[in-house]
Short mmCIF file of C-alpha atoms in Angstrom, two decimals:
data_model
loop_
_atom_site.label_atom_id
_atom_site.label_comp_id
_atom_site.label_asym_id
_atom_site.label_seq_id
_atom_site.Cartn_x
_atom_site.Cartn_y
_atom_site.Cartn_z
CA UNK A 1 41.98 13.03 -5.92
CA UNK A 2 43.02 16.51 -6.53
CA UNK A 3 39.45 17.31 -7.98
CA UNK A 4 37.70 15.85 -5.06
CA UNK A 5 39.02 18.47 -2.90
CA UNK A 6 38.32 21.16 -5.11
CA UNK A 7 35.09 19.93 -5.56
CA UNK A 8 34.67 19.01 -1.61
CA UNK A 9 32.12 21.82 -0.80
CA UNK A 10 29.66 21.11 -3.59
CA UNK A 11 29.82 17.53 -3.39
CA UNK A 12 28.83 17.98 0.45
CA UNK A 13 25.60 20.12 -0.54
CA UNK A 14 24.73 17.80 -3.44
CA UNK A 15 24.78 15.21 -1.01
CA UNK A 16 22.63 16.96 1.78
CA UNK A 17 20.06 17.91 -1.36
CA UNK A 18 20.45 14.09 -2.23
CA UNK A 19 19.80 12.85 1.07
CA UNK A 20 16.74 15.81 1.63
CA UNK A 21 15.84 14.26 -1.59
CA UNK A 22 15.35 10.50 -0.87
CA UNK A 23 14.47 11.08 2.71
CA UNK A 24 11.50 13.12 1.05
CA UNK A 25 10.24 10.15 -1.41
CA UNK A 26 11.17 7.92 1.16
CA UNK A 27 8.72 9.58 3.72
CA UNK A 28 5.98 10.00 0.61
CA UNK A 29 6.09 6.38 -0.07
CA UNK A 30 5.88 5.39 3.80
CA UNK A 31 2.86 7.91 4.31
CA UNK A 32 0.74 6.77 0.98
CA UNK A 33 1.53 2.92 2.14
CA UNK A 34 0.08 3.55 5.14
CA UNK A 35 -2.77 5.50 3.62
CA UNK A 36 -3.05 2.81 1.73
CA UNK A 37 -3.28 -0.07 4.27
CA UNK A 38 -5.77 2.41 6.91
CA UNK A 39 -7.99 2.67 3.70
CA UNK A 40 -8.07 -1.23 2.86
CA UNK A 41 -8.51 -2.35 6.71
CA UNK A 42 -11.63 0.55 6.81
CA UNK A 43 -12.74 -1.42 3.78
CA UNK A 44 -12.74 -4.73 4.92
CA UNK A 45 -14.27 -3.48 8.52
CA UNK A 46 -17.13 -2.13 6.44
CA UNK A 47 -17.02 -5.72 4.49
CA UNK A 48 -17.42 -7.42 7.78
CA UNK A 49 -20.20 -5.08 9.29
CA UNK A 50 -21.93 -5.56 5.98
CA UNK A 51 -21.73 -9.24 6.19
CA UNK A 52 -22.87 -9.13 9.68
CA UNK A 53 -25.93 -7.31 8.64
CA UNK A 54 -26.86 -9.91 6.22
CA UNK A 55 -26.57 -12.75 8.36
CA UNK A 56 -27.97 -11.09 11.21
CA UNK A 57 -31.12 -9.89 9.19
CA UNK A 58 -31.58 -13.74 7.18
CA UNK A 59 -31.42 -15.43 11.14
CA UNK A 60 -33.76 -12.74 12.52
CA UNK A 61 -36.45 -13.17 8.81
CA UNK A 62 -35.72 -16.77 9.69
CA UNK A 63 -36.10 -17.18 13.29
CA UNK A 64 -39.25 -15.24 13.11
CA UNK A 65 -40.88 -17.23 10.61
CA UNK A 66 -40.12 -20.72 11.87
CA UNK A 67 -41.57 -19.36 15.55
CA UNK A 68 -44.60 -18.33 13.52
CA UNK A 69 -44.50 -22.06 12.14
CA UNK A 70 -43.96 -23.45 15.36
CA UNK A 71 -47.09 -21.72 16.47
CA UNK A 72 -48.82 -23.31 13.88
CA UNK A 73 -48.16 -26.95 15.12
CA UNK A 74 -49.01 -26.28 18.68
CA UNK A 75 -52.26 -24.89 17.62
CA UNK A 76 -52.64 -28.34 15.42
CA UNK A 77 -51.75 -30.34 19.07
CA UNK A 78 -55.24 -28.58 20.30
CA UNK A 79 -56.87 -29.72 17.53
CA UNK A 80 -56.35 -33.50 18.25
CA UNK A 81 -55.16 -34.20 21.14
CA UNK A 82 -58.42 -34.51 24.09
CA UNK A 83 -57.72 -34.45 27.36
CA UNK A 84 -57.41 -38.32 27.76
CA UNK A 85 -56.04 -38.94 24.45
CA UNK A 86 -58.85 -41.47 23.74
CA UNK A 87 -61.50 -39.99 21.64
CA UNK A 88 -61.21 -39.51 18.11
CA UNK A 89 -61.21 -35.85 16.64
CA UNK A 90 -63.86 -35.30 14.36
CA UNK A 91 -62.04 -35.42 11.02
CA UNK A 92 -64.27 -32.72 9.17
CA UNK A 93 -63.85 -30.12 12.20
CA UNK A 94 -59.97 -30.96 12.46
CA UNK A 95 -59.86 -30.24 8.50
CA UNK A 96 -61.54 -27.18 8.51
CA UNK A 97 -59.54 -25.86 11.33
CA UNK A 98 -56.12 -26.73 9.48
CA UNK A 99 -56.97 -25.15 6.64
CA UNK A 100 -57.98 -21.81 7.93
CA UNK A 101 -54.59 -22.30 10.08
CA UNK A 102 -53.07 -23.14 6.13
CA UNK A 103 -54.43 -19.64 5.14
CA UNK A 104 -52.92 -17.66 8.02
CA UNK A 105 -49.70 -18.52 6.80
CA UNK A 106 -48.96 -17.96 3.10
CA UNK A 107 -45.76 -19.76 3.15
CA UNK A 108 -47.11 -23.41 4.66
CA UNK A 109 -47.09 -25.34 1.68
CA UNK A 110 -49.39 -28.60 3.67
CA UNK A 111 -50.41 -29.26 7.42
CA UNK A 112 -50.52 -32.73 8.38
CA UNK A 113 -51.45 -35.28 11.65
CA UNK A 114 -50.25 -38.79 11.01
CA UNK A 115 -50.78 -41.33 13.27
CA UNK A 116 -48.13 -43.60 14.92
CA UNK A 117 -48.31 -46.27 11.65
CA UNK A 118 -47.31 -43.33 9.34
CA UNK A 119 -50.67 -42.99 7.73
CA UNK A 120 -52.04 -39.62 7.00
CA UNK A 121 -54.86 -38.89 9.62
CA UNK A 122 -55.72 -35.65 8.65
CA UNK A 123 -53.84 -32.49 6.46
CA UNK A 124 -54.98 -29.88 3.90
CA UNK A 125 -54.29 -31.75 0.80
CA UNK A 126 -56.41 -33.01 -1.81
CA UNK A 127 -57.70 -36.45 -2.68
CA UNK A 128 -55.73 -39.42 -1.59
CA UNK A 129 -52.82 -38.81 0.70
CA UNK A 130 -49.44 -39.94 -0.39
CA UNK A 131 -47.83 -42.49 2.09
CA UNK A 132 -45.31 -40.37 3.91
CA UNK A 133 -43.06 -43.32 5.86
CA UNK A 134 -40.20 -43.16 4.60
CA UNK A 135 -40.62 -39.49 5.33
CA UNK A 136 -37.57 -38.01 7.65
CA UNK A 137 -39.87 -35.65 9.33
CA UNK A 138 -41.93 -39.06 10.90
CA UNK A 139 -39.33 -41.40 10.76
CA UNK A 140 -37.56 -39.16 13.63
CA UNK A 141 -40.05 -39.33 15.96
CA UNK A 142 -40.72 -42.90 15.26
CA UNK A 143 -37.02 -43.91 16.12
CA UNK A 144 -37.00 -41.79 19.38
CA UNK A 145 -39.11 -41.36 22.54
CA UNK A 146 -38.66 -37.74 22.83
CA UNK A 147 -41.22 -35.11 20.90
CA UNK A 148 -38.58 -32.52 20.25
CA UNK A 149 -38.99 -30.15 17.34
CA UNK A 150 -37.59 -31.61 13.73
CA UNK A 151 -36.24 -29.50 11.27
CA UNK A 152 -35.96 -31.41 8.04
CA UNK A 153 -34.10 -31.17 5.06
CA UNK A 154 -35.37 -29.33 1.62
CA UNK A 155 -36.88 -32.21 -0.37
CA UNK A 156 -38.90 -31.99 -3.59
CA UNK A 157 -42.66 -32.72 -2.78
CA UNK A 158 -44.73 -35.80 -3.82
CA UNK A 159 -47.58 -33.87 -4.19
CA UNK A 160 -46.63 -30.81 -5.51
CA UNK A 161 -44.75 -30.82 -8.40
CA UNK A 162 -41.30 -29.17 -8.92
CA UNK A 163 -41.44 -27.78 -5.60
CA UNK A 164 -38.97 -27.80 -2.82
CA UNK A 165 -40.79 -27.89 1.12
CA UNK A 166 -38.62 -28.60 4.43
CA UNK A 167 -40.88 -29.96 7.07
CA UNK A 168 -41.32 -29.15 10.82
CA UNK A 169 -42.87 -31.74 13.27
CA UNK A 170 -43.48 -32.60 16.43
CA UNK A 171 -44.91 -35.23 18.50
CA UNK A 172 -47.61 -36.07 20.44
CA UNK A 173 -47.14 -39.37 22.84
CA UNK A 174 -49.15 -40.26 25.73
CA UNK A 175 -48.52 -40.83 29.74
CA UNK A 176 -46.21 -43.95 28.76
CA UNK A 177 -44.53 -41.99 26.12
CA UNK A 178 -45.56 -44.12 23.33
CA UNK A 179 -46.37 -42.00 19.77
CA UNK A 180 -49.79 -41.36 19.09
CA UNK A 181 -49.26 -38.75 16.38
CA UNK A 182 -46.65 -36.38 14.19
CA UNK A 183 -47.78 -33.21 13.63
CA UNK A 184 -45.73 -31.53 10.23
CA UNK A 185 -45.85 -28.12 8.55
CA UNK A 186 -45.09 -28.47 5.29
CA UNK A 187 -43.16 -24.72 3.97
CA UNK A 188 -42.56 -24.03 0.96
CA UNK A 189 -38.96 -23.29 0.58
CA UNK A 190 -39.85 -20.71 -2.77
CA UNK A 191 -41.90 -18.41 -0.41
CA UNK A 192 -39.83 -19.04 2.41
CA UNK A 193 -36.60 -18.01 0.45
CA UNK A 194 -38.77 -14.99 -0.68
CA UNK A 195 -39.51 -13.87 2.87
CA UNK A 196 -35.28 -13.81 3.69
CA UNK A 197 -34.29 -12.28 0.68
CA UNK A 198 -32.61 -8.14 0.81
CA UNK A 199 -31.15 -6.26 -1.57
CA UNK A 200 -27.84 -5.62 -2.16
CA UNK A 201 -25.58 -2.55 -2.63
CA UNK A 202 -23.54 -5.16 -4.71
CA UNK A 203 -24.85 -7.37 -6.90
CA UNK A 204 -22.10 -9.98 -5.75
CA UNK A 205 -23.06 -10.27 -2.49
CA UNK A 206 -25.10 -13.33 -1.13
CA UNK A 207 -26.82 -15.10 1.65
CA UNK A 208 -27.80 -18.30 2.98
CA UNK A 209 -29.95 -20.25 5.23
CA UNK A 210 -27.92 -23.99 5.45
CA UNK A 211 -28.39 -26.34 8.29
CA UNK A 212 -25.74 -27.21 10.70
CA UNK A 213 -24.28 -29.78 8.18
CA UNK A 214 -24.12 -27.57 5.37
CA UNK A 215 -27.40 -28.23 3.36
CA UNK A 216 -28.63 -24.97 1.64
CA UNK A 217 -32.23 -23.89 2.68
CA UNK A 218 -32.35 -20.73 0.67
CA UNK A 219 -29.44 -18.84 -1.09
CA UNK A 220 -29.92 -15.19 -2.36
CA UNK A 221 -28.68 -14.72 -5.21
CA UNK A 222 -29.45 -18.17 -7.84
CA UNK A 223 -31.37 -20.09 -5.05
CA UNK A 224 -32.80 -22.61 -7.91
CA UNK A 225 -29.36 -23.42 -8.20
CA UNK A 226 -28.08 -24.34 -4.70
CA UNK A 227 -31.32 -25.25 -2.87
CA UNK A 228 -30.47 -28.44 -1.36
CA UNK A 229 -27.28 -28.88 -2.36
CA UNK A 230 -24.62 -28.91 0.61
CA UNK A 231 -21.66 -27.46 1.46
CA UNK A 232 -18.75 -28.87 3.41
CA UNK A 233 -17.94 -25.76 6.49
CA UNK A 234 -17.20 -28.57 9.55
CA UNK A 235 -14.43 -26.50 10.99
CA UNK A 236 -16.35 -22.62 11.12
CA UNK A 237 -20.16 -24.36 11.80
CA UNK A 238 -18.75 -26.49 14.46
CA UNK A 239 -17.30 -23.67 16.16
CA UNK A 240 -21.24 -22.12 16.24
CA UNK A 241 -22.48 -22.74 19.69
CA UNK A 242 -24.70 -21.52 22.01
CA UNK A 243 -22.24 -19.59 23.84
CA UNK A 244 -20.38 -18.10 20.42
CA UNK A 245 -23.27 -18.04 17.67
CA UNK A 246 -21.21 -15.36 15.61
CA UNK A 247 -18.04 -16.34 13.29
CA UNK A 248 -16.56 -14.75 10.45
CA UNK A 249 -14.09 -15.50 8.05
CA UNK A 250 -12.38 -14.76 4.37
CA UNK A 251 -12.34 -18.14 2.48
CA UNK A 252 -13.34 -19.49 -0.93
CA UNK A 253 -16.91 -19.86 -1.36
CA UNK A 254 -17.44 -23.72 -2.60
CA UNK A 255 -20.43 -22.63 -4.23
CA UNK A 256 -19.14 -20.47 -6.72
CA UNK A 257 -15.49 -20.50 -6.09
CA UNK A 258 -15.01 -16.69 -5.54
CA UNK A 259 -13.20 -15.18 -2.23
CA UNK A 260 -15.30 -14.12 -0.28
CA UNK A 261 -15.94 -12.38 3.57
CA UNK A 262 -18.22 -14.67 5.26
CA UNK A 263 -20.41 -14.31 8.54
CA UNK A 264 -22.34 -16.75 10.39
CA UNK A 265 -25.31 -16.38 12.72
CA UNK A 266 -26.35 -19.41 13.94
CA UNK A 267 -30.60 -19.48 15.07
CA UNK A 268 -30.95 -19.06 18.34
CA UNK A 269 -33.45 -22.10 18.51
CA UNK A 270 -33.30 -23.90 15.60
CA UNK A 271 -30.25 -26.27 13.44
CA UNK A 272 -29.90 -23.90 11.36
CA UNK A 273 -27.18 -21.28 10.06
CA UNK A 274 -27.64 -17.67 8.44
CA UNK A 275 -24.63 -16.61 6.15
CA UNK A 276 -23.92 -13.23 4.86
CA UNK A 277 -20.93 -12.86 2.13
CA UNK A 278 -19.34 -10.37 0.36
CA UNK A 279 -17.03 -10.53 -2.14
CA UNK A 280 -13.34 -9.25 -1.42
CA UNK A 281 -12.66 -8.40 -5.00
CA UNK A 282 -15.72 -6.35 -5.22
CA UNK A 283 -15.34 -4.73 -2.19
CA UNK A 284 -11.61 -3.74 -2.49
CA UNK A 285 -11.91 -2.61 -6.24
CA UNK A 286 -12.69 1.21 -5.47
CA UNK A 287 -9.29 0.51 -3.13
CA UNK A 288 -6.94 -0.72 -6.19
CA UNK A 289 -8.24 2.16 -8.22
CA UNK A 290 -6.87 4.34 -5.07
CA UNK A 291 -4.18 2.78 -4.73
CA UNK A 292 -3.06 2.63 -8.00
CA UNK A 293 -3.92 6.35 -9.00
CA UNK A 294 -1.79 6.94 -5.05
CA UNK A 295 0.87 5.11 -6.96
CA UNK A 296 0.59 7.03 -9.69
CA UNK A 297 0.85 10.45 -7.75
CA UNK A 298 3.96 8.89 -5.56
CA UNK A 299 5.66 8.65 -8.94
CA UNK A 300 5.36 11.89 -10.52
CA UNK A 301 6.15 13.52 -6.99
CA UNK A 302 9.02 11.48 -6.68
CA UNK A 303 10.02 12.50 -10.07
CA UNK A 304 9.35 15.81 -9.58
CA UNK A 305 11.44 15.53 -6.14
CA UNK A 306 14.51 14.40 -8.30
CA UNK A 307 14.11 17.26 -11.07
CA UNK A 308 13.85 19.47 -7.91
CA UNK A 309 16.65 18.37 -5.87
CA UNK A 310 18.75 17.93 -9.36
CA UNK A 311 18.16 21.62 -9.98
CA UNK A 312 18.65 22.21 -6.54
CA UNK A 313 22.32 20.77 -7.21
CA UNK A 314 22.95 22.35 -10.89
CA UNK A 315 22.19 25.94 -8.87
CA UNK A 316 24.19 24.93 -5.98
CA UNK A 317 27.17 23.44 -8.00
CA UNK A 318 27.05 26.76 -10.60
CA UNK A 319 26.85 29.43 -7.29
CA UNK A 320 29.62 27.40 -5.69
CA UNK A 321 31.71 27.87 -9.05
CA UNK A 322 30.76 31.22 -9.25
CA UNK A 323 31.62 31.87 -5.66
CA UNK A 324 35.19 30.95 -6.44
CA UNK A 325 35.74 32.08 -9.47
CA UNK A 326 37.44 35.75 -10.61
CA UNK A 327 35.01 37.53 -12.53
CA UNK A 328 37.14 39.40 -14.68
CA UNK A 329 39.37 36.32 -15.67
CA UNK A 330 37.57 33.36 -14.79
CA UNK A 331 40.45 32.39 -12.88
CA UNK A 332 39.99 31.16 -8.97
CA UNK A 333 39.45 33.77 -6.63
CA UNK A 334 41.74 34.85 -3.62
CA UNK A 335 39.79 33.07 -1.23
CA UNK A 336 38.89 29.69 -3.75
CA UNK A 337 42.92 29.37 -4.67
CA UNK A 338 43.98 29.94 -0.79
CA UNK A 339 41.70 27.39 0.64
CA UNK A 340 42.61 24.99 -2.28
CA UNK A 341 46.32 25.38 -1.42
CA UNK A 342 45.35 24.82 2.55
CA UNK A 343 43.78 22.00 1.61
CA UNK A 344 46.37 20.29 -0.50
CA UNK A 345 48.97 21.36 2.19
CA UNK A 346 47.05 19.26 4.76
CA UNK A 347 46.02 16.55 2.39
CA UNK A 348 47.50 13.21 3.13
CA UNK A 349 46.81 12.08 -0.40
CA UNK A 350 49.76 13.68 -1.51
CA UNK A 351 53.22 12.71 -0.39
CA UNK A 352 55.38 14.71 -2.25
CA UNK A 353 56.20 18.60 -2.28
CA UNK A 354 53.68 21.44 -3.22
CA UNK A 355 55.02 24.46 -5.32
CA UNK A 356 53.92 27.71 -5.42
CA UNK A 357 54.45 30.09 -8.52
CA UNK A 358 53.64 33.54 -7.89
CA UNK A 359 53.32 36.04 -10.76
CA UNK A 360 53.10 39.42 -11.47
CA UNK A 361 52.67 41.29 -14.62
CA UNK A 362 55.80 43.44 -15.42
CA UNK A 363 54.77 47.58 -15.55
CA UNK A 364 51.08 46.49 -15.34
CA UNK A 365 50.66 50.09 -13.67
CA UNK A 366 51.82 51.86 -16.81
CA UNK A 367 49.60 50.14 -19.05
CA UNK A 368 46.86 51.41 -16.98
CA UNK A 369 47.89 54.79 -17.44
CA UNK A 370 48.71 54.78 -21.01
CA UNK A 371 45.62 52.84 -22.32
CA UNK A 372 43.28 52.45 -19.62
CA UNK A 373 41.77 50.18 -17.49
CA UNK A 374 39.90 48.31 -20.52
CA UNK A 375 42.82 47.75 -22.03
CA UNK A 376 44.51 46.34 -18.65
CA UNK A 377 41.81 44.26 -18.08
CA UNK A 378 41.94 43.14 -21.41
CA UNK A 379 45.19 42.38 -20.62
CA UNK A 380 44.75 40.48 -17.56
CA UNK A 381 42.24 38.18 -19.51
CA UNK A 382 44.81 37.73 -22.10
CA UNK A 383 47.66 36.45 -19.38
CA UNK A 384 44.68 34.27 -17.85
CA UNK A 385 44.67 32.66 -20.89
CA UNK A 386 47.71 31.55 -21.74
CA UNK A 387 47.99 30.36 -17.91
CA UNK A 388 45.39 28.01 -18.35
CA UNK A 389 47.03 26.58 -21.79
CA UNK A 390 50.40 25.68 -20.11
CA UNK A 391 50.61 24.45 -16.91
CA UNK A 392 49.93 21.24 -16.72
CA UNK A 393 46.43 19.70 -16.30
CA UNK A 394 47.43 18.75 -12.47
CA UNK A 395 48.22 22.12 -11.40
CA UNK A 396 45.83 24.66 -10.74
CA UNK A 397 45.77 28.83 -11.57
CA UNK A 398 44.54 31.57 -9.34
CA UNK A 399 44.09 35.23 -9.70
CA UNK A 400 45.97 35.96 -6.47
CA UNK A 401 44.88 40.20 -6.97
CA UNK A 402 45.61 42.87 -8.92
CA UNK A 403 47.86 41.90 -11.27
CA UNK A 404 49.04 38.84 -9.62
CA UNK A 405 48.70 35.16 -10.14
CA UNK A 406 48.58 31.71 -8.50
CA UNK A 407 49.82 28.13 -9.55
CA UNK A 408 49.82 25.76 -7.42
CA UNK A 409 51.58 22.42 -8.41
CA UNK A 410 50.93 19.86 -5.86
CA UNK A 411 53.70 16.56 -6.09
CA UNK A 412 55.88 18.81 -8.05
CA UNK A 413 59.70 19.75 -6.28
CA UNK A 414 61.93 22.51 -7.39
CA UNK A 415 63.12 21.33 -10.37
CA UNK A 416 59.93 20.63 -12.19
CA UNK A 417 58.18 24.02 -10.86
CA UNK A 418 61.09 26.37 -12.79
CA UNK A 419 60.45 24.09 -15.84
CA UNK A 420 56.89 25.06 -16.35
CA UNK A 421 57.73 28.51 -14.73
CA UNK A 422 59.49 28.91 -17.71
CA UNK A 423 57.28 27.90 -20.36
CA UNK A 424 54.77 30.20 -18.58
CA UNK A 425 57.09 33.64 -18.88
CA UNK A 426 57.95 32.39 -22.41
CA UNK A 427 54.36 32.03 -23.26
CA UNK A 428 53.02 34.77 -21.98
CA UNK A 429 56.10 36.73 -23.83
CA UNK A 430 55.57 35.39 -27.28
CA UNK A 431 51.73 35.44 -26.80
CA UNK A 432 51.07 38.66 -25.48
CA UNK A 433 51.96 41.48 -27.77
CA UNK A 434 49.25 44.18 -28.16
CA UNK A 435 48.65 46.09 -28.00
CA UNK A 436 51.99 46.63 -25.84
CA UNK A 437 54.17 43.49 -25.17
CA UNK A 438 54.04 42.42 -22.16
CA UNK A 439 56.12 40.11 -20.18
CA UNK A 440 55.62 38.29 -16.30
CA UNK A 441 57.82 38.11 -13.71
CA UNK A 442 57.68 34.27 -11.64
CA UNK A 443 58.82 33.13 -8.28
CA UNK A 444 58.91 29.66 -7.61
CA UNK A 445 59.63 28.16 -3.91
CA UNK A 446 58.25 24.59 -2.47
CA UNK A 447 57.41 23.57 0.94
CA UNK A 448 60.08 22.23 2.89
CA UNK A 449 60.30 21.37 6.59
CA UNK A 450 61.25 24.38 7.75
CA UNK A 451 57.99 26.12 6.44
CA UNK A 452 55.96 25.85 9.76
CA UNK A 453 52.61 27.06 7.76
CA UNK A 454 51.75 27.49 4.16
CA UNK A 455 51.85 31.38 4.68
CA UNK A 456 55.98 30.84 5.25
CA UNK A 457 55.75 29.04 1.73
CA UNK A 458 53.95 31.56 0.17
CA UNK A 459 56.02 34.58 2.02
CA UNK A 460 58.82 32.68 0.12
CA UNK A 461 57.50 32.44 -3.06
CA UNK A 462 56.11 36.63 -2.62
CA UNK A 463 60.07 37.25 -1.71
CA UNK A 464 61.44 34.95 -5.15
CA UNK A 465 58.84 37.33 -6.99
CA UNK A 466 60.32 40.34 -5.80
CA UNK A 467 63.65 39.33 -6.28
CA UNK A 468 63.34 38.11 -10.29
CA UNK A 469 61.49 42.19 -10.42
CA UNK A 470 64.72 43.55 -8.73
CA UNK A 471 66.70 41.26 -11.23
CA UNK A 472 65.00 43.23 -14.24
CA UNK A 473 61.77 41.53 -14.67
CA UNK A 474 60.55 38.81 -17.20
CA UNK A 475 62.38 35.93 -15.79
CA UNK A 476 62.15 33.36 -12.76
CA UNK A 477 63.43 33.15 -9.30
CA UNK A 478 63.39 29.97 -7.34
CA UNK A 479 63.53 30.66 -3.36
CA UNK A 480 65.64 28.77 -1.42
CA UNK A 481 64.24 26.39 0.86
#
């Protein structure tokens, strides 16, 4: 306890430097964390724009081309459909006509007019035509009265090996509504996939035509792969209607299990879906490299912090020492041994008495002026010495000025303070012997309750030092309380 209060001032600016200290690392952590977080939600914005632009550019590619197929199968209505609906086209002219429609647009794989049976009336194939009624793209019109536009699903042809088409039809019914024909564009999903395809920053990124039940039109990258094959999205492609076309989301791709940042465009008149995807590890991998080189930097800072502030407190501690320390005898100072014996005189830590022993150095004066002030300080050193060696490891020794000294022995009454007052002037007697013997005069007194102050106890210990001198030096005199 004792050493706590000696110690009370350099503990508090160790602890300020401590506090500065962790408040500083503290602060350094908070500020790259938040770095940090800004940089990774600016990364994921530009994920989600980047998505967006995918998906936006494979609906607008594919919009665009199915309007341009659309085209196609209203120019096959004028073809053979006469104003009555009762005279036969000419088969040759309608042929010739869909063919040079064919060659307009590179990515029609067929064109073909079927007739309410499901037979093959006219188209732009070669030789026999296949029979075609179990077809989807007839088989809807047949089961409905309506001639709304089909979009159907990618199928490998019958006709043309290997290769993947989706059809578009229509129909044409008469006055009573009954079907008279189904006109079909055959496209060639290859070309068509060609046609939506971009390039990417990121060789992980992808997009995707599907329809509104999940069945993949094109895919870009590894469309071989996925073409017709479906994927289950009921919850995000439900929620695409034609009030809220847009939604995005991070999920697990089901086609190639990777995380992914997905947006969907739904067409604005067709069944169909554009996705754009990026993938999160890709995108955030410049991030963890940031983050963990951010990490890096808050460590050696914060290490560098600590050697600071720990420096910081050596230099503190060592000026604070040196601040109450004596030069000459490495004793406490005036001041240090003074405020120490304030503070033990207020401390409630200590119940019992406080003595003081103040000590002078018998002729000190004379040594100065036979030998010099070397030699005296030489000699004050020397006393300093054996001071420290025998009081007791509780009290504490001040260089009070001049040539006196300071002990303060806190929890120590009369008796026990002329004890080691004792062993002191015997010490210091036997000890100090050249190059002159020289001896110390003590005097002792304790606090009592008629001191009002500590200045009353040391007045009385100042007046027990003059009175051992007036006795004939080199002993001890204990003041009364």
């Amino acid at each position: 306890m004792i050493a706590e209060h000696f110690e009370s001032a350099s503990t508090s600016t160790t602890h300020r430097f401590n506090v500065v200290a962790a408040l500083a690392i503290a602060l350094l952590a908070i500020l790259f964390v938040a770095y940090s977080v800004f940089d990774r939600r600016a990364i994921l914005a530009n994920g989600w724009e980047s998505a967006g632009q995918i998906a936006e550019h494979t609906s607008l590619v594919a919009e665009g081309t199915l309007d341009t197929t659309r085209q196609l199968l209203r120019s096959m209505a004028f073809l053979v459909r006469p104003t009555t609906l009762r005279e036969p086209a000419n088969p040759a002219l309608v042929r010739s006509a869909l063919l040079k429609l064919k060659e307009q647009t590179e990515h029609v794989m067929d064109l073909l007019v079927i007739d309410d049976k499901g037979a093959i009336q006219h188209w732009t194939g070669s030789g026999q035509p296949p029979d075609i009624r179990d077809r989807s793209y007839f088989t809807y019109h047949g089961e409905r009265t309506t001639s709304g536009l089909y979009v159907g699903e990618p199928t490998l042809s019958k006709v043309h090996a290997n290769k993947w088409f989706f059809a578009l039809s229509e129909a044409i019914r008469d006055d009573q509504g009954r079907l008279r024909f189904v006109l079909v564009a055959i496209v060639d999903v290859a070309l068509f996939h060609e046609r939506l395809s971009v390039q990417f920053k990121l060789s992980s990124n992808s997009q995707a035509l599907l329809a509104d039940d999940g069945t993949v039109y094109a895919r870009n990258p590894d469309h071989a792969r996925y073409v017709g094959k479906k994927v289950s999205r009921p919850r995000e492609l439900a929620s695409l209607t034609a009030g809220h076309r847009v939604a995005t989301i991070v999920s697990t791709s089901q086609l190639d299990q990777t995380e992914r940042l997905l947006s969907f465009h739904h067409l604005d008149h067709y069944p169909l879906v554009a996705v754009g995807t990026i993938v999160v590890s890709d995108l955030l991998g410049d991030w963890k490299q940031r983050a963990i080189m951010l990490a890096g930097l808050w460590l050696l800072l914060a290490a560098a912090i600590v050697w600071l502030a720990r420096r910081a407190n050596s230099i503190s501690r060592a000026q604070s020492e040196l601040a109450n320390l004596d030069d000459l005898t490495g004793l406490r100072n005036r001041r240090s041994i003074l405020n120490t014996a304030s503070i033990l005189d207020r401390s409630e830590a200590h119940t019992g008495s406080l003595s003081l022993l103040m000590i002078d150095i018998d002729h000190f004066k004379s040594i100065n002026d036979r030998f010099g002030h070397q030699v005296g300080d030489d000699m004050l050193r020397l006393v300093s010495g054996v001071l420290r060696t025998q009081v007791r490891t509780t009290d504490i020794v001040g260089r009070y000025g001049g040539e006196e000294f300071l002990v303060l022995m806190p929890d120590t009454g009369p008796e026990g303070a002329l004890l080691v007052a004792e062993k002191v002037r015997r010490a210091v007697a036997d000890k100090v012997i050249q190059p002159v013997p020289v001896t110390i005069s003590i005097g002792v007194a304790t606090t009592s309750e008629n001191d009002v102050t500590l200045d009353r106890t040391l007045s009385r210990a100042d007046a027990a030092l003059y009175a051992a001198k007036e006795a004939g030096r080199n002993r001890v005199h204990v003041a009364s309380p």
